[in-house]
Amino acid sequence: MKAIGADQPFALSEGNLFYEFDKDQPIPKNNELLIKVKAISVNPVDTKIRQTPIKNSPRILGFDAVGEVVAAGPETELFSVGDEVFYSGSPNYDGSNEQYQIMDERYVARKPDNLTYNEAVSLPLTGLTAYETLFDVFGISSNPDNNRDKTLLIINGAGGVGSIATQVAKEYGLRVVTTAGRNETKEWSEIMGADLVLNYKEDMQAQLKQQGIEQIDYIFCTFNTDLYYKKMIDLVKPRGHIATIVAFEEDQDLNLLKDKSITFTHEFMYTRALYDDDVIKYHRYLTDISNKAVGGAYRPTVTKVIDGLTADTLYEAHEKLESHSMIGKLVINMEDK
Amino acid sequence: MKAIGADQPFALSEGNLFYEFDKDQPIPKNNELLIKVKAISVNPVDTKIRQTPIKNSPRILGFDAVGEVVAAGPETELFSVGDEVFYSGSPNYDGSNEQYQIMDERYVARKPDNLTYNEAVSLPLTGLTAYETLFDVFGISSNPDNNRDKTLLIINGAGGVGSIATQVAKEYGLRVVTTAGRNETKEWSEIMGADLVLNYKEDMQAQLKQQGIEQIDYIFCTFNTDLYYKKMIDLVKPRGHIATIVAFEEDQDLNLLKDKSITFTHEFMYTRALYDDDVIKYHRYLTDISNKAVGGAYRPTVTKVIDGLTADTLYEAHEKLESHSMIGKLVINMEDK
């Protein structure tokens, strides 16, 4: 079987160090599934990990996949051969940039059957990140009626995570404010369901006041946390909660949190995987995402599809991600449907 | 009436810039009470504010008092003349280092009637800090049975806040681990109810393992947050929560929170006062503290009493606090009982 990997970390300016190679098709053990990958999506985390040291080369990236179960380990309970599934995967396994991928079934859920492969694969990593941030970090209620008096601000509403986080937060009853800087990102964020889109190039506090929004309960930063750290502290309510998924470039002054007794979380979607901590929650969250997509509450966030996975198309995808011009999600299609 | 104040910030090495002065006895307005102060306690926050710029001099410090209501504003609903009360107060009012103090009744609760003035005044500021950290920050349940599988680590168990936080956490069902470095602080922390006292001079992770404690859910730092920042990140569980009440000296690397998706809060007991946000909660928490003291669940934490409030005794109290040798709380008595 075919896989795309690299033997050393690289910047795109060094040229394309991805290459295609042959790999033995793996055999699922225990509760693992072997999945024939039909489409993948590329996330900012791929471009970041691409530049970090490699322990076992070639390293295969890829944190989103949709595909069909073609073999199942002896202890699998949730899925059978023939099931169509989607998942974000785990740093404990090779990534999805390959024809067949092994995955622990607790990381997997049924693909929404009303969506194409390209549509479905836009949802797992970003959806899981949104669910963890809303439910585990902010602790919002699973009953939307309990969340109706709460307001969430999402920094970068038109990004991959922002696009699905907006939909999830709206589905669970929150009022959602997002930020955008261009007409097309503003419009996209409104399509995703944002109640209000702030222009981050102008005074955000003033724009909130103008719309009669006096209190921001939660802020979810999905872009350049250093740049927004102080702004978020200014905007959040006393005893409010800020979360980020974007690592800092610089040390920060934590005393700025004191006056308002602010809570800050650095959310990381693979904490459960790294610490083998309540891993089944990936399956449960993805199942809710799948059900809600089938019911029409969540729409896919794919805006760009590249045909066929090769070293060249993967490099092209990484280039596109690093240009910071993406709205929604980029997908690489491996089999039409 | 007599008050102790200062006209400029000062370090103790500059000598004693506190002085006694006469002040008109204030008249309570709205929902304010005029309270004849019977005892005060001195907290680390007094020593810190003493060194900060003064807007209106003389500045009167003091964030804990017990006393008798001698006059009540026309809109008071909770208290009447003759009531004995205790409170930590508010940065919006002159402090308790004076004979009569004005206080908004929402900051006040009934003094536990089984305690002396000296005993009662050891509880408000530290008790409120413990309640806010446990209930508002960590979000523990008010039903102790729901907290029995959770472990709290308190850095500096024998300090003023650590002493009452240990008792509150135990009363509400948590398992409590504390840190101490001397025999007498270890013994004191055990008297306060700690299930396990770690020697912070040795490997804390190893001591926890030895006692079969595998998971720390919450860490409450009441001493030198810079020193403990990385240690706390190592000790807390994945998706655990760290809180501090001690301001940092240096900027910190927030990316260290990422791997475990750790949540961090800078708790500040006067956020509600500063932002006029749910202020009645001070009354409610203090009332619970009072009731639980009457019921015998909380014991006072006073270990040192200085007789009579003068510029000299106040300076002496600040000296004692800054020596970092205090166990429990220091009280200045103004009227025997």
Coordinates of N, CA and C in Angstrom, one line a residue, chain A residues 123-217:
Chain A
L123 N -15.1 17.4 9.2 CA -15.6 17.6 10.6 C -14.8 17.1 11.8
P124 N -14.1 15.9 11.7 CA -13.7 15.3 13.0 C -12.8 16.1 13.8
L125 N -11.6 16.5 13.4 CA -10.6 17.2 14.3 C -11.2 18.5 14.8
T126 N -11.8 19.3 13.9 CA -12.3 20.6 14.3 C -13.5 20.4 15.2
G127 N -14.3 19.4 14.8 CA -15.5 19.2 15.7 C -15.2 18.8 17.1
L128 N -14.2 17.8 17.2 CA -13.8 17.4 18.5 C -13.2 18.5 19.3
T129 N -12.4 19.3 18.6 CA -11.8 20.5 19.3 C -12.9 21.4 19.9
A130 N -13.9 21.6 19.1 CA -15.0 22.5 19.5 C -15.8 21.8 20.7
Y131 N -16.1 20.5 20.6 CA -16.8 19.9 21.7 C -16.0 19.9 23.0
E132 N -14.7 19.6 22.9 CA -13.9 19.6 24.1 C -13.9 21.0 24.7
T133 N -13.7 22.0 23.9 CA -13.6 23.4 24.4 C -15.0 23.8 25.0
L134 N -16.1 23.5 24.4 CA -17.4 23.9 24.9 C -17.8 23.1 26.2
F135 N -17.6 21.7 26.1 CA -18.2 20.9 27.2 C -17.1 20.6 28.3
D136 N -15.9 20.3 27.9 CA -14.9 19.9 28.9 C -14.3 21.2 29.5
V137 N -14.0 22.2 28.7 CA -13.3 23.4 29.2 C -14.3 24.4 29.8
F138 N -15.2 24.8 29.0 CA -16.2 25.8 29.5 C -17.3 25.2 30.3
G139 N -17.5 23.9 30.2 CA -18.5 23.2 31.0 C -19.9 23.6 30.7
I140 N -20.2 23.9 29.4 CA -21.6 24.3 29.1 C -22.5 23.1 29.2
S141 N -23.7 23.4 29.4 CA -24.7 22.3 29.6 C -25.0 21.6 28.3
S142 N -25.4 20.3 28.4 CA -25.8 19.6 27.2 C -27.3 19.9 26.8
N143 N -27.9 20.7 27.7 CA -29.3 21.1 27.5 C -29.2 22.6 27.0
P144 N -29.5 22.8 25.7 CA -29.4 24.2 25.1 C -30.1 25.3 26.0
D145 N -31.2 24.9 26.6 CA -32.0 25.9 27.3 C -31.2 26.5 28.5
N146 N -30.3 25.7 29.0 CA -29.4 26.2 30.1 C -28.3 27.2 29.7
N147 N -28.1 27.3 28.4 CA -27.0 28.1 27.9 C -27.5 29.4 27.2
R148 N -28.8 29.6 27.2 CA -29.3 30.7 26.3 C -28.9 32.1 26.8
D149 N -28.5 32.2 28.1 CA -28.1 33.6 28.6 C -26.6 33.7 28.5
K150 N -25.9 32.8 27.8 CA -24.4 32.9 27.8 C -23.9 33.3 26.4
T151 N -22.9 34.1 26.4 CA -22.3 34.5 25.1 C -20.9 34.0 24.9
L152 N -20.6 33.5 23.8 CA -19.3 33.0 23.4 C -18.7 33.9 22.3
L153 N -17.4 34.3 22.5 CA -16.7 35.0 21.4 C -15.7 34.0 20.9
I154 N -15.7 33.8 19.5 CA -14.7 33.0 18.9 C -13.8 33.9 18.1
I155 N -12.5 33.8 18.4 CA -11.5 34.6 17.6 C -11.2 33.8 16.3
N156 N -11.5 34.4 15.2 CA -11.3 33.8 13.9 C -12.5 32.9 13.6
G157 N -13.6 33.4 13.3 CA -14.8 32.7 13.1 C -14.8 31.9 11.8
A158 N -14.0 32.3 10.8 CA -14.1 31.6 9.5 C -13.1 30.5 9.3
G159 N -12.2 30.3 10.3 CA -11.2 29.2 10.2 C -11.9 27.9 10.4
G160 N -11.1 26.8 10.2 CA -11.7 25.5 10.3 C -12.4 25.2 11.6
V161 N -11.7 25.5 12.7 CA -12.3 25.3 14.1 C -13.4 26.3 14.3
G162 N -13.2 27.5 14.0 CA -14.2 28.5 14.2 C -15.5 28.2 13.5
S163 N -15.4 27.7 12.3 CA -16.6 27.4 11.5 C -17.5 26.3 12.1
I164 N -16.9 25.3 12.7 CA -17.7 24.3 13.3 C -18.1 24.6 14.7
A165 N -17.1 25.3 15.4 CA -17.4 25.7 16.8 C -18.6 26.7 16.8
T166 N -18.8 27.5 15.8 CA -19.9 28.4 15.7 C -21.2 27.6 15.7
Q167 N -21.2 26.6 14.8 CA -22.4 25.7 14.6 C -22.7 24.9 15.9
V168 N -21.7 24.4 16.5 CA -22.0 23.6 17.7 C -22.5 24.5 18.9
A169 N -21.9 25.7 19.0 CA -22.3 26.6 20.1 C -23.7 27.0 19.9
K170 N -24.1 27.3 18.6 CA -25.5 27.7 18.3 C -26.4 26.6 18.6
E171 N -26.1 25.4 18.2 CA -26.9 24.2 18.3 C -27.2 24.0 19.8
Y172 N -26.2 24.3 20.7 CA -26.3 24.1 22.1 C -26.8 25.4 22.9
G173 N -27.3 26.3 22.1 CA -28.1 27.4 22.8 C -27.3 28.7 23.1
L174 N -26.0 28.7 22.8 CA -25.2 29.9 23.1 C -25.5 31.0 22.1
R175 N -25.3 32.3 22.6 CA -25.2 33.4 21.6 C -23.7 33.4 21.1
V176 N -23.5 33.5 19.8 CA -22.1 33.4 19.3 C -21.7 34.7 18.6
V177 N -20.6 35.3 19.1 CA -20.0 36.4 18.4 C -18.6 35.9 17.9
T178 N -18.3 36.3 16.6 CA -17.0 35.9 16.1 C -16.2 37.1 15.6
T179 N -15.0 36.9 15.2 CA -14.2 38.0 14.6 C -13.9 37.6 13.2
A180 N -13.8 38.6 12.3 CA -13.3 38.5 10.9 C -12.8 39.8 10.4
G181 N -12.0 39.8 9.4 CA -11.4 41.0 8.9 C -11.7 41.3 7.5
R182 N -12.3 40.4 6.7 CA -12.6 40.6 5.3 C -14.1 40.4 5.1
N183 N -14.6 40.9 4.0 CA -16.0 40.7 3.7 C -16.4 39.2 3.5
E184 N -15.5 38.5 2.9 CA -15.8 37.1 2.6 C -15.7 36.2 3.8
T185 N -14.8 36.5 4.8 CA -14.8 35.8 6.0 C -16.0 36.1 6.9
K186 N -16.3 37.4 6.9 CA -17.5 37.8 7.7 C -18.8 37.1 7.2
E187 N -18.9 37.1 5.8 CA -20.1 36.4 5.3 C -20.1 34.9 5.6
W188 N -19.0 34.3 5.5 CA -18.9 32.9 5.8 C -19.2 32.6 7.2
S189 N -18.7 33.4 8.1 CA -19.0 33.2 9.5 C -20.5 33.4 9.8
E190 N -21.1 34.3 9.1 CA -22.6 34.5 9.3 C -23.3 33.2 8.8
I191 N -22.9 32.7 7.7 CA -23.5 31.5 7.1 C -23.3 30.3 8.2
M192 N -22.2 30.3 8.9 CA -22.0 29.2 9.9 C -22.9 29.5 11.1
G193 N -23.5 30.7 11.2 CA -24.5 30.9 12.2 C -24.1 32.0 13.3
A194 N -23.0 32.7 13.1 CA -22.7 33.7 14.0 C -23.8 34.8 14.2
D195 N -24.1 35.1 15.4 CA -25.1 36.1 15.6 C -24.6 37.5 15.4
L196 N -23.3 37.7 15.6 CA -22.6 39.0 15.3 C -21.2 38.7 14.9
V197 N -20.7 39.4 13.9 CA -19.3 39.2 13.5 C -18.6 40.6 13.7
L198 N -17.6 40.6 14.6 CA -16.8 41.8 14.9 C -15.7 42.0 13.9
N199 N -15.4 43.2 13.5 CA -14.3 43.5 12.7 C -13.1 43.7 13.6
Y200 N -12.1 42.7 13.6 CA -11.0 42.8 14.6 C -10.1 43.9 14.3
K201 N -10.2 44.6 13.2 CA -9.3 45.7 12.9 C -9.8 47.0 13.6
E202 N -11.0 46.9 14.1 CA -11.5 48.1 14.8 C -11.8 47.8 16.2
D203 N -12.3 48.8 17.0 CA -12.5 48.6 18.5 C -13.6 47.6 18.7
M204 N -13.2 46.4 19.2 CA -14.2 45.4 19.4 C -15.1 45.6 20.6
Q205 N -14.6 46.2 21.6 CA -15.4 46.6 22.8 C -16.5 47.5 22.3
A206 N -16.2 48.5 21.5 CA -17.2 49.5 21.0 C -18.3 48.8 20.2
Q207 N -17.8 47.9 19.3 CA -18.8 47.2 18.5 C -19.7 46.3 19.3
L208 N -19.2 45.7 20.4 CA -20.1 44.9 21.3 C -21.1 45.8 21.9
K209 N -20.7 47.0 22.4 CA -21.6 47.9 23.1 C -22.7 48.4 22.2
Q210 N -22.2 48.7 21.0 CA -23.2 49.2 19.9 C -24.3 48.2 19.7
Q211 N -24.0 46.9 19.9 CA -25.0 45.8 19.7 C -25.7 45.4 21.0
G212 N -25.4 46.2 22.0 CA -26.0 45.9 23.3 C -25.5 44.7 24.0
I213 N -24.3 44.2 23.6 CA -23.8 43.0 24.3 C -22.8 43.5 25.4
E214 N -23.2 43.2 26.6 CA -22.5 43.8 27.8 C -21.5 42.8 28.4
Q215 N -21.7 41.5 28.1 CA -20.9 40.5 28.8 C -20.6 39.4 27.9
I216 N -19.2 39.1 27.9 CA -18.7 37.9 27.2 C -18.4 36.9 28.2
D217 N -19.1 35.7 28.2 CA -18.8 34.7 29.2 C -17.6 33.9 28.9

